[in-house]
Short mmCIF file of C-alpha atoms in Angstrom, two decimals:
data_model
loop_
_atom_site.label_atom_id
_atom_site.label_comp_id
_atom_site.label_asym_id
_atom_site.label_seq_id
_atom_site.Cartn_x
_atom_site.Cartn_y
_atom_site.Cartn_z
CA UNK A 262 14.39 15.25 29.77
CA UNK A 263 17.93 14.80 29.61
CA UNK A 264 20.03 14.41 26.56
CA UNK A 265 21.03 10.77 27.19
CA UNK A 266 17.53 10.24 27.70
CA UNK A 267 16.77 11.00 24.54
CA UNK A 268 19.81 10.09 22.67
CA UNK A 269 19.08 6.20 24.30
CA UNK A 270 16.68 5.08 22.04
CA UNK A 271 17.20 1.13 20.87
CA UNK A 272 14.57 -0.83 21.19
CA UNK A 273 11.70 -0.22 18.51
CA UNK A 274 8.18 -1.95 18.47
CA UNK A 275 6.56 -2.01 15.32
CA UNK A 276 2.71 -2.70 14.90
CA UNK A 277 2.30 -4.02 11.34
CA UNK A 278 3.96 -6.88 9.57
CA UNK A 279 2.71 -5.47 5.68
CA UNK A 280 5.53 -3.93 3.99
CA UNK A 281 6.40 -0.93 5.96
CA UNK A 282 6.79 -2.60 9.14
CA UNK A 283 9.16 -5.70 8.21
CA UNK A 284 11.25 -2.85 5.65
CA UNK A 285 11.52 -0.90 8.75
CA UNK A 286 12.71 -3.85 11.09
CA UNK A 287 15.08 -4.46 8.07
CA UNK A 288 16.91 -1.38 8.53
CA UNK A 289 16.48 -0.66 12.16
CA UNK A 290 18.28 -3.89 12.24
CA UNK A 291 21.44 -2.87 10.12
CA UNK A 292 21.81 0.29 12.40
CA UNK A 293 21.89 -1.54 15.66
CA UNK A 294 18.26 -1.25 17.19
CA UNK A 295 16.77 -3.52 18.79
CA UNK A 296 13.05 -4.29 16.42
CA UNK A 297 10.14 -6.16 17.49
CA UNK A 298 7.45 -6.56 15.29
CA UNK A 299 3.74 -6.95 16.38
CA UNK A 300 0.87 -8.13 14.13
CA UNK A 301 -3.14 -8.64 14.57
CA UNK A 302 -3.55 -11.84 11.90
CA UNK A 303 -2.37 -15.12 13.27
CA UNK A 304 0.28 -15.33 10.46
CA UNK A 305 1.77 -13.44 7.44
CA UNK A 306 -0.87 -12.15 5.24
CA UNK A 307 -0.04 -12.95 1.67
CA UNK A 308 -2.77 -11.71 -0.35
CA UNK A 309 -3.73 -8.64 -1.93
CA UNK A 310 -3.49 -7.26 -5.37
CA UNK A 311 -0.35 -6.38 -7.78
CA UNK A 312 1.78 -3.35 -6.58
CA UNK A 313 4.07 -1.22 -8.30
CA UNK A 314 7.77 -0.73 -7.10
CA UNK A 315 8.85 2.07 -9.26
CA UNK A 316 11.12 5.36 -9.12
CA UNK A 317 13.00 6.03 -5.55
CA UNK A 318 11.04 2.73 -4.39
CA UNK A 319 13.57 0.87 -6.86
CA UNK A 320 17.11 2.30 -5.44
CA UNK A 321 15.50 1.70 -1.21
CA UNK A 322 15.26 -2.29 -2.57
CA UNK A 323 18.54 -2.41 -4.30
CA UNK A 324 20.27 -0.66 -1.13
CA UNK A 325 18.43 -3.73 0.81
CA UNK A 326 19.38 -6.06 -0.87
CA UNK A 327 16.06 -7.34 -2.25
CA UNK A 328 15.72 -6.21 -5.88
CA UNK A 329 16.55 -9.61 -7.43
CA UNK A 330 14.15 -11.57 -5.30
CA UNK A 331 11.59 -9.16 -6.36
CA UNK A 332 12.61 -9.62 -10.39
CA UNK A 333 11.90 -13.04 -9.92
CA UNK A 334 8.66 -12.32 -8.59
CA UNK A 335 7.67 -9.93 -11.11
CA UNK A 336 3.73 -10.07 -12.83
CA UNK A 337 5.60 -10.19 -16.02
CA UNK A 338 2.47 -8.45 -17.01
CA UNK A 339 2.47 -8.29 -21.26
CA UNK A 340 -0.46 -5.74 -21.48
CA UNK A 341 -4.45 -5.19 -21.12
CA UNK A 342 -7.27 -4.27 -23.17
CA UNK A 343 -10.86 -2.69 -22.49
CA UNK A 344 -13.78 -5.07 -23.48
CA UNK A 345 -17.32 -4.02 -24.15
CA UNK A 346 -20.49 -5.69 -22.74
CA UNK A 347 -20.49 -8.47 -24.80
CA UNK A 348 -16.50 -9.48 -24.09
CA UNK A 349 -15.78 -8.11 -27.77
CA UNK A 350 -11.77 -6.35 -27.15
CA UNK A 351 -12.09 -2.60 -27.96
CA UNK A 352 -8.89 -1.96 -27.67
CA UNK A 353 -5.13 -3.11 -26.18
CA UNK A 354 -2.16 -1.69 -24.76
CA UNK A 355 1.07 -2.58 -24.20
CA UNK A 356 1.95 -3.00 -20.44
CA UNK A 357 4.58 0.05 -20.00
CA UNK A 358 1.87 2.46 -21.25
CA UNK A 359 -1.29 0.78 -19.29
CA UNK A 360 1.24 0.93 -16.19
CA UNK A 361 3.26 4.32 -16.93
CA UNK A 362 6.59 2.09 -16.31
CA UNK A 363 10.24 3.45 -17.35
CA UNK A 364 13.60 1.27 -17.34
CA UNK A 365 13.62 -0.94 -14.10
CA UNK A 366 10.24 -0.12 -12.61
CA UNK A 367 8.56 -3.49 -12.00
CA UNK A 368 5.59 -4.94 -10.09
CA UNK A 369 4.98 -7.76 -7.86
CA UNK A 370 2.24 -9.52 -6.12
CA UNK A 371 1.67 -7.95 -2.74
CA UNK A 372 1.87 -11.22 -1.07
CA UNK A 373 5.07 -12.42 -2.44
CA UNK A 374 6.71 -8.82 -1.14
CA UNK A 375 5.51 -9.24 2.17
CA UNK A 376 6.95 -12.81 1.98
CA UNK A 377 10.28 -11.29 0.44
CA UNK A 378 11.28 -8.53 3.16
CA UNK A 379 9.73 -11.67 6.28
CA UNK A 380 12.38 -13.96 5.08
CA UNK A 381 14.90 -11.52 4.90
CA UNK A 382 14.08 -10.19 8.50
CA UNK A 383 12.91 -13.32 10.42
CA UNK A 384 15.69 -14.56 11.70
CA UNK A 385 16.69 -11.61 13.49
CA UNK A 386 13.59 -9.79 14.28
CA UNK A 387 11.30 -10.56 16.98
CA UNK A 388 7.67 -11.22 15.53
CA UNK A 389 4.42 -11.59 17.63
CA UNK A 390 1.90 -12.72 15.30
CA UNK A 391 -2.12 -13.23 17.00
CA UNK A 392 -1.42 -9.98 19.12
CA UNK A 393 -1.98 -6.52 19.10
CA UNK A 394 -1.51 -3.01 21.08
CA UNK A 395 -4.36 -2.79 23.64
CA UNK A 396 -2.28 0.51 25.41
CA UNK A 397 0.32 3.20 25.55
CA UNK A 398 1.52 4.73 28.06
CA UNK A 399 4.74 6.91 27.55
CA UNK A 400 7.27 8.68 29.89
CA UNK A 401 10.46 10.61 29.71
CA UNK A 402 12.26 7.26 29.34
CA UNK A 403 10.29 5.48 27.29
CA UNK A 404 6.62 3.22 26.11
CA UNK A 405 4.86 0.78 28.51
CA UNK A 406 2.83 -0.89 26.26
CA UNK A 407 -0.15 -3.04 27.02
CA UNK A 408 -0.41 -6.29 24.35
CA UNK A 409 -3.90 -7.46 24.23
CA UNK A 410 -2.55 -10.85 25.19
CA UNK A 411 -2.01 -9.47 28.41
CA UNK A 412 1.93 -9.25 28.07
CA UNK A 413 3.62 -6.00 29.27
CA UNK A 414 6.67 -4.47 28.17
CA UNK A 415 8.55 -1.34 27.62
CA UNK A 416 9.69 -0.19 24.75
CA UNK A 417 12.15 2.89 23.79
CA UNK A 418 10.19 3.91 20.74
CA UNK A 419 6.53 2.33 18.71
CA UNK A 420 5.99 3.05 15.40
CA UNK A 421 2.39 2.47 14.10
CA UNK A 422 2.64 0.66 10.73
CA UNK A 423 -0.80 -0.72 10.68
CA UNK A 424 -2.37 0.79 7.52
CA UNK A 425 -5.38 2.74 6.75
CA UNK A 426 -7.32 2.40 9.81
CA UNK A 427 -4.63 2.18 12.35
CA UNK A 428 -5.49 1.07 15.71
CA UNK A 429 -1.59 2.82 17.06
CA UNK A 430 -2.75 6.22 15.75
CA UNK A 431 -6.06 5.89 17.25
CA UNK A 432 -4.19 5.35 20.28
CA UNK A 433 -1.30 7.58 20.22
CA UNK A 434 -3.88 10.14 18.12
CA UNK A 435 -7.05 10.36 17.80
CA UNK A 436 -10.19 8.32 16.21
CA UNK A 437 -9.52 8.15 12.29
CA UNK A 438 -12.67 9.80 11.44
CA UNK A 439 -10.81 13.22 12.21
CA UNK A 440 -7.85 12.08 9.87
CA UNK A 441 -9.54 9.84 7.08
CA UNK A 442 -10.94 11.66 3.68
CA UNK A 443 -13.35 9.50 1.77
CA UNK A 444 -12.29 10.21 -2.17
CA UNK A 445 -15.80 9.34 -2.70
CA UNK A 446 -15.42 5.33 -4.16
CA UNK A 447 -14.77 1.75 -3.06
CA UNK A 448 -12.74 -1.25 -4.16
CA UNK A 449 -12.80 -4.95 -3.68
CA UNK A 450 -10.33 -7.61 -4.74
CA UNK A 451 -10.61 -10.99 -4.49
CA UNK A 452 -9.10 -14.28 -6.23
CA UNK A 453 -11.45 -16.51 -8.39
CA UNK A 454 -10.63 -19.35 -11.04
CA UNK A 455 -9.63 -17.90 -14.39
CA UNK A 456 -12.06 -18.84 -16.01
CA UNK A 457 -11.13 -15.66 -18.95
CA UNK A 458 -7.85 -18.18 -19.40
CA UNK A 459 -6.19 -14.49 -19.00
CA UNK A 460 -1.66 -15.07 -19.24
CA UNK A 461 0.24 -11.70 -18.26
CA UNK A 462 -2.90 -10.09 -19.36
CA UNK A 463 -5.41 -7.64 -17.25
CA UNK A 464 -8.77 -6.99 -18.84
CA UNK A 465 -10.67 -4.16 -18.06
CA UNK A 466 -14.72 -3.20 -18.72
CA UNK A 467 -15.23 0.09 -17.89
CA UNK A 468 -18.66 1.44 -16.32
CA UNK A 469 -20.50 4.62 -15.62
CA UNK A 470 -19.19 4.99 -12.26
CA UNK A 471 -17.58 1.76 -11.82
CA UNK A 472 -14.84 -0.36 -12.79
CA UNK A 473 -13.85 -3.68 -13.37
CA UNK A 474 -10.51 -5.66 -13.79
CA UNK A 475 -9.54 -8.99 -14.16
CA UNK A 476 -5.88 -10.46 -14.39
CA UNK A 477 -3.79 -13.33 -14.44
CA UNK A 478 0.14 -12.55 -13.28
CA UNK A 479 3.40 -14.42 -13.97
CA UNK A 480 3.04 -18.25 -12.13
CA UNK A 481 -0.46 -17.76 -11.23
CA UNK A 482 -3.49 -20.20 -12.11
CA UNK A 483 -6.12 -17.87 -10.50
CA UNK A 484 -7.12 -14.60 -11.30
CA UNK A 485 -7.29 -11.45 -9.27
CA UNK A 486 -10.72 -9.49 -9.76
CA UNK A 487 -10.68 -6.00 -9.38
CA UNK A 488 -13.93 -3.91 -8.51
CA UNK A 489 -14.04 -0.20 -7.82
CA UNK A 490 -17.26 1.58 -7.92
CA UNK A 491 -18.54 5.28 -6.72
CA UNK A 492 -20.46 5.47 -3.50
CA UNK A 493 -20.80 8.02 -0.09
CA UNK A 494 -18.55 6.85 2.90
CA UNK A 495 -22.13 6.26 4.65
CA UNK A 496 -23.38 3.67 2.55
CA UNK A 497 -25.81 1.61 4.70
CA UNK A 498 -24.14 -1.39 5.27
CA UNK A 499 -21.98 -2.75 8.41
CA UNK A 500 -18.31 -2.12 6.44
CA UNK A 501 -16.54 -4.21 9.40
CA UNK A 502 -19.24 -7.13 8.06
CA UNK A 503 -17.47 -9.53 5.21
CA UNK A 504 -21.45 -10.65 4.38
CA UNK A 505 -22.15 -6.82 4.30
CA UNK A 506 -19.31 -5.78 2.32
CA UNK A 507 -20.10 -8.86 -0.30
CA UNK A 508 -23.78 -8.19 -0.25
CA UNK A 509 -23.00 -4.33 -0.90
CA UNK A 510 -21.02 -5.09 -3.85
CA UNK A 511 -23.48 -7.19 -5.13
CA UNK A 512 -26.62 -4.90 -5.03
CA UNK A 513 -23.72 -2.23 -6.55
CA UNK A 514 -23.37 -4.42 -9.38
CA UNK A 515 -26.66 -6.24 -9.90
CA UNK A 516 -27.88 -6.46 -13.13
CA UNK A 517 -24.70 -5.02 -15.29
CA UNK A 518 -23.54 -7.21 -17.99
CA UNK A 519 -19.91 -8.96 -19.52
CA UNK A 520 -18.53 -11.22 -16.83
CA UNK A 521 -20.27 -9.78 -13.68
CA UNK A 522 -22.68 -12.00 -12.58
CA UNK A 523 -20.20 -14.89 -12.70
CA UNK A 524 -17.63 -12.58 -10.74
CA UNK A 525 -20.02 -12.05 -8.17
CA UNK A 526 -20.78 -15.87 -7.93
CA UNK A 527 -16.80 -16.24 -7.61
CA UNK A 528 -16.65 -12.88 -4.80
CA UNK A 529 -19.95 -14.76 -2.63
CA UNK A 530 -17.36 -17.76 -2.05
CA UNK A 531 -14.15 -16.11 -1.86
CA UNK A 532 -12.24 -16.56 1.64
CA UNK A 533 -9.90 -13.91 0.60
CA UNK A 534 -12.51 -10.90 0.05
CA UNK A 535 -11.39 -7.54 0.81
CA UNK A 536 -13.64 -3.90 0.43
CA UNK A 537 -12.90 -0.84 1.61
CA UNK A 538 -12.96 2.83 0.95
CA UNK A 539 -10.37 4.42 -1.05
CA UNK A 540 -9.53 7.42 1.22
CA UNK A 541 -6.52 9.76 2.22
CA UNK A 542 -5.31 10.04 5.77
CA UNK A 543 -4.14 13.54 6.08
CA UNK A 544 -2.63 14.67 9.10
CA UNK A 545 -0.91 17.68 10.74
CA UNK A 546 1.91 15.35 12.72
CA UNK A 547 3.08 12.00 11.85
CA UNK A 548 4.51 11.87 15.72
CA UNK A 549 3.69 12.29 19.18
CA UNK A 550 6.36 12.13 21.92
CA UNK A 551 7.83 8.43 21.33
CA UNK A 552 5.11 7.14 18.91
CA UNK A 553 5.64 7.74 15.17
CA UNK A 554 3.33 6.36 12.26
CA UNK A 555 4.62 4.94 8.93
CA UNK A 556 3.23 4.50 5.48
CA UNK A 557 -0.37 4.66 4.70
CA UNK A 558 -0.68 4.58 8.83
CA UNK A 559 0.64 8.22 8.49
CA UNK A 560 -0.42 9.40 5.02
CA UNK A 561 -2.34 6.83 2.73
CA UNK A 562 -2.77 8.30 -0.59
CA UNK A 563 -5.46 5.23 -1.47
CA UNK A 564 -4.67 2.04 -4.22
CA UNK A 565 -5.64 5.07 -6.77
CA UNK A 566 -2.29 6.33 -6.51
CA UNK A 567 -0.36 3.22 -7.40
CA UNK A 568 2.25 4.49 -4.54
CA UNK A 569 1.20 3.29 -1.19
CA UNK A 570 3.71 0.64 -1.68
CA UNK A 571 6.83 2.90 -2.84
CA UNK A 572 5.70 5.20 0.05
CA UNK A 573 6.09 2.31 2.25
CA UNK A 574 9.30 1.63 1.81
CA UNK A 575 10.79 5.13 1.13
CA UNK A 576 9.60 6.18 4.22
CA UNK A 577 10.97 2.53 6.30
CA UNK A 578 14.10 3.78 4.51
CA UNK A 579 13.97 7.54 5.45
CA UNK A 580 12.46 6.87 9.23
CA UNK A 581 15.57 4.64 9.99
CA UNK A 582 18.38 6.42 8.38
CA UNK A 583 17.21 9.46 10.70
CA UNK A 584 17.49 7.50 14.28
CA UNK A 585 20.54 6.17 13.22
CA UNK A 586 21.67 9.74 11.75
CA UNK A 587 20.27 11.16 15.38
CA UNK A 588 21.72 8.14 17.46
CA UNK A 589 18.00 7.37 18.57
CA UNK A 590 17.47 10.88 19.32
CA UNK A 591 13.37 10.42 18.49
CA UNK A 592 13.05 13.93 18.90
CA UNK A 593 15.87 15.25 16.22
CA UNK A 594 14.79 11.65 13.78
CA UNK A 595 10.47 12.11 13.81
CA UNK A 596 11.09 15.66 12.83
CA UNK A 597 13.67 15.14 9.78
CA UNK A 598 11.76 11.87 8.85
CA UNK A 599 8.33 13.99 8.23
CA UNK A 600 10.54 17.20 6.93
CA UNK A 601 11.97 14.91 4.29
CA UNK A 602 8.89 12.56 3.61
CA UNK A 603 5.82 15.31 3.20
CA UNK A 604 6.21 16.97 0.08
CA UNK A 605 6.16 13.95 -1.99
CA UNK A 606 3.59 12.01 0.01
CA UNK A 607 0.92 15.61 -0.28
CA UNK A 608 2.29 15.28 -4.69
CA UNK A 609 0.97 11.45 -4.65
CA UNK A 610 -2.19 12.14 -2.38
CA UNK A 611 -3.10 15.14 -5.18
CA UNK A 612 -2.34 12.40 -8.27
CA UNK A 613 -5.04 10.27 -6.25
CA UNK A 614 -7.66 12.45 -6.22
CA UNK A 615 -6.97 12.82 -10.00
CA UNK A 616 -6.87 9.06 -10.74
CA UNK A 617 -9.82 8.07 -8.52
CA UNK A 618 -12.25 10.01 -10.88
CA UNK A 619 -10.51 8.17 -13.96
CA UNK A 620 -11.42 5.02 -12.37
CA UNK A 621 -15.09 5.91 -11.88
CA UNK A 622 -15.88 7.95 -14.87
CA UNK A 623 -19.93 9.21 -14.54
CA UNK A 624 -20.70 9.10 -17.85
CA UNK A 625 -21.26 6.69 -20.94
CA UNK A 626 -20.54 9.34 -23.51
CA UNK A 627 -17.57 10.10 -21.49
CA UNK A 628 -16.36 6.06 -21.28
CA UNK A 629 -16.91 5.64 -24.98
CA UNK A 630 -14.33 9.17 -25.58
CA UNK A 631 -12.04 7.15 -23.67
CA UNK A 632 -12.82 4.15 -25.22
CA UNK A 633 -12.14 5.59 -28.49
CA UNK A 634 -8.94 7.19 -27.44
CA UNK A 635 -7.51 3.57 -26.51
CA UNK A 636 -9.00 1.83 -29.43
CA UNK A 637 -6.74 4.60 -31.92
CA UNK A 638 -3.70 5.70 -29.47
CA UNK A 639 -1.86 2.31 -30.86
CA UNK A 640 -2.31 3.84 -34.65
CA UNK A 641 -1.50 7.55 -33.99
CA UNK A 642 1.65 9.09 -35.26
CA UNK A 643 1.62 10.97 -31.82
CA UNK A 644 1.20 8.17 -29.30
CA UNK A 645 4.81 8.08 -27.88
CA UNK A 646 3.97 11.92 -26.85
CA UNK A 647 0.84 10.41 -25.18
CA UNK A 648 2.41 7.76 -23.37
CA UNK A 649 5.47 9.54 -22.47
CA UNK A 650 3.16 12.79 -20.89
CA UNK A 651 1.20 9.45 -18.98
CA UNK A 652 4.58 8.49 -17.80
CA UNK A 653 6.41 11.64 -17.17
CA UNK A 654 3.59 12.52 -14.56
CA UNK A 655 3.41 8.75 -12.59
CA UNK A 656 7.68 8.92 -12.66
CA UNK A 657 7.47 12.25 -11.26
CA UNK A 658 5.28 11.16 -8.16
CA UNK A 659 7.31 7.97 -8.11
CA UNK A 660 10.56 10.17 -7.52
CA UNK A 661 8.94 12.72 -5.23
CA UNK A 662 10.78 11.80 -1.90
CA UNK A 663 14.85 12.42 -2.84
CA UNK A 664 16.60 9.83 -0.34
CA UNK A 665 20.10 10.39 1.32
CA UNK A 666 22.88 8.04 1.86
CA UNK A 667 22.56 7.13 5.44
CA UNK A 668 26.27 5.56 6.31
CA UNK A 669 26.07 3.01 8.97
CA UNK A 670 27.07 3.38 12.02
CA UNK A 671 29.94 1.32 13.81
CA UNK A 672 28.74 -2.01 13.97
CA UNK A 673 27.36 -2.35 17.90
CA UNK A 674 25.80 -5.09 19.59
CA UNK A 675 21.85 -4.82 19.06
CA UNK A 676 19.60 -4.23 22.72
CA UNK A 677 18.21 -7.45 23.87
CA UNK A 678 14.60 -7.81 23.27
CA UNK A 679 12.42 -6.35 25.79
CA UNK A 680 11.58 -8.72 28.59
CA UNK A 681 8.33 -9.33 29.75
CA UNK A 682 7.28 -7.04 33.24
CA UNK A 683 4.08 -8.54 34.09
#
């Protein structure tokens, strides 16, 4: 392949219109490429649960020019407290200790983030929403790819940015069973009335094995319900199944006490239910030839780490800076991107591991230790030691991937979008 082959790199499709694809389209954008963005759901998805924009996360949205809209946005979360069976409080915290946050960390409503970096990218971004990759097929000059609308085009580079179970790196890769790690638990979120009359408050009842949360952010009249619990990756239920996944989490938490049978009426009904494992994706290469995968497409470190988000967007930032730092040259760019990316993404999947056993403690004895420890950290002469050793460790994962200044390039004329060959 000849240098100006690979030095010619402008137009960029993008499977994935979460966070890490539209951040990516952002920047691409800046530097001159030419970004198309592809996405499965008919239209943006705006749901999800609360995530964290802390640490190196915070200076990638002030350099794009987003960090106000997401202070408006913010949970405004005011604390949480642990509740026993019978809804009796046994103990609160203030919100920068239950959320290990430091001077401008914030966090935001997954939905309203996605909405955030779509605005900002919409009017000069290409987006094909109800369509999806159905094939690659790459040469020295560039990606033919298949759209299972039937469309064909070509494309310069694709980057996967389609999450956890990634239909691009099944494609490009392999199947995700040889990539995927089960951490050995499950969560499910869903909205329901809030009925707790929770304000900037998340309430937690703790379980051996299993957890539950349920909170009310800044402008919301709903409540978000939170429910991980411990389980094998082969549980016997169809997981692509919304019935199976609600009946599985029912039978998981039949019988138990507190709110949970009235949650359960509320997750039965609820149009936005999501389940799924909370699992790594570790693999050797984040690229292959002209196909490169992003965020938790490349290297999900689960919602146990609290930095799937950050990730997101530290790598959009990193991935882009590099092709523009190469001049498109995906060769020189894929490399530098994972060089500069790995380190801190292998430090969060470690704190994951870590966390996911806090979350689904096996033990009562062991719950009502911790139970005790909340109940008497807000009285003890030493709890700013606590909370700042909670803190120190979160920040330092947070911080993980140092980012560069990434000048931009004399302003050219973007590539037209790709047109349509057959």
């Amino acid at each position: 392949m000849s240098s100006t082959a690979k030095t010619a790199a402008k137009t960029v499709l993008i499977s994935g219109a979460s966070i890490a694809g539209p951040a990516l389209a952002l920047w691409l954008h800046r530097y001159g490429f030419t970004p198309t963005v592809v996405e499965r759901a008919p239209e943006l998805r705006t749901g999800g649960y609360k995530v964290d924009i802390r640490g190196t996360a915070i200076e990638v949205c002030r350099r794009m020019g987003v960090l106000d809209e997401i202070r408006a946005k913010s949970t405004n979360m005011r604390g949480g407290s642990y509740v026993d069976d019978a809804g009796r409080t046994i103990g609160e915290l203030p919100a920068d200790i239950f959320g290990g946050r430091v001077e401008e960390d914030d966090e935001i409503m997954r939905g309203d983030l996605a909405r955030i970096l779509y605005e900002r990218t919409r009017d000069d971004v290409e987006y094909l929403f109800d369509d999806s990759i159905a094939s690659l097929a790459e040469d020295a000059h560039g990606v033919t790819v298949t759209f299972d609308s039937g469309t064909v085009r070509r494309f310069d580079l694709v980057v996967g940015a389609d999450g956890l179970h990634s239909h691009t790196r099944k494609l490009a890769f392999d199947p995700e069973e040889r990539f995927k790690r089960h951490l050995g638990a499950y969560i499910s979120i869903f909205t329901a009335p809030n009925h707790l009359g929770l304000d900037r408050w998340e309430t937690y009842h703790a379980l051996p094995k299993k957890l539950l949360c349920v909170y009310s952010a800044s402008g919301e009249t709903d409540a978000r319900n939170l429910f991980v619990f411990s389980a094998p990756e082969d549980v016997p239920y169809d997981l692509r199944d919304v019935t199976d996944q609600k009946r599985l989490l029912a039978d998981t938490f039949a019988g138990d006490g507190w709110e949970v049978p009235r949650l359960l009426e509320h997750a039965a009904g609820a149009d936005d239910f999501y389940l799924d494992s909370m699992s790594l994706v570790e693999m050797d290469r984040w690229s292959r030839g002209r196909v490169v995968l992003l965020g938790d497409a490349a290297h999900c470190s689960s919602p146990a780490s609290g930095q799937g988000t950050g990730l997101a967007l530290t790598g959009a930032y990193v991935l882009a800076g590099e092709l523009a730092r190469a001049g498109g040259d995906h060769t020189v760019a894929f490399a530098r991107y994972e060089e500069r990316m790995r380190p801190g993404v292998e430090q969060n999947q470690k704190m994951a591991e870590g966390f996911v056993k806090e979350m689904t403690v096996g033990s009562k004895w062991k719950i009502a230790l911790r139970m005790l420890m909340v109940r008497t950290l807000p009285k003890t002469p030493w709890k700013n030691l606590i909370a700042k050793k909670i803190r120190d460790g979160i920040q330092s994962a947070a911080n993980a991937v140092p980012i560069e200044d990434y000048a931009a390039p004399t302003a050219t004329p973007a590539a037209p979008h790709p047109t349509v060959t057959a």
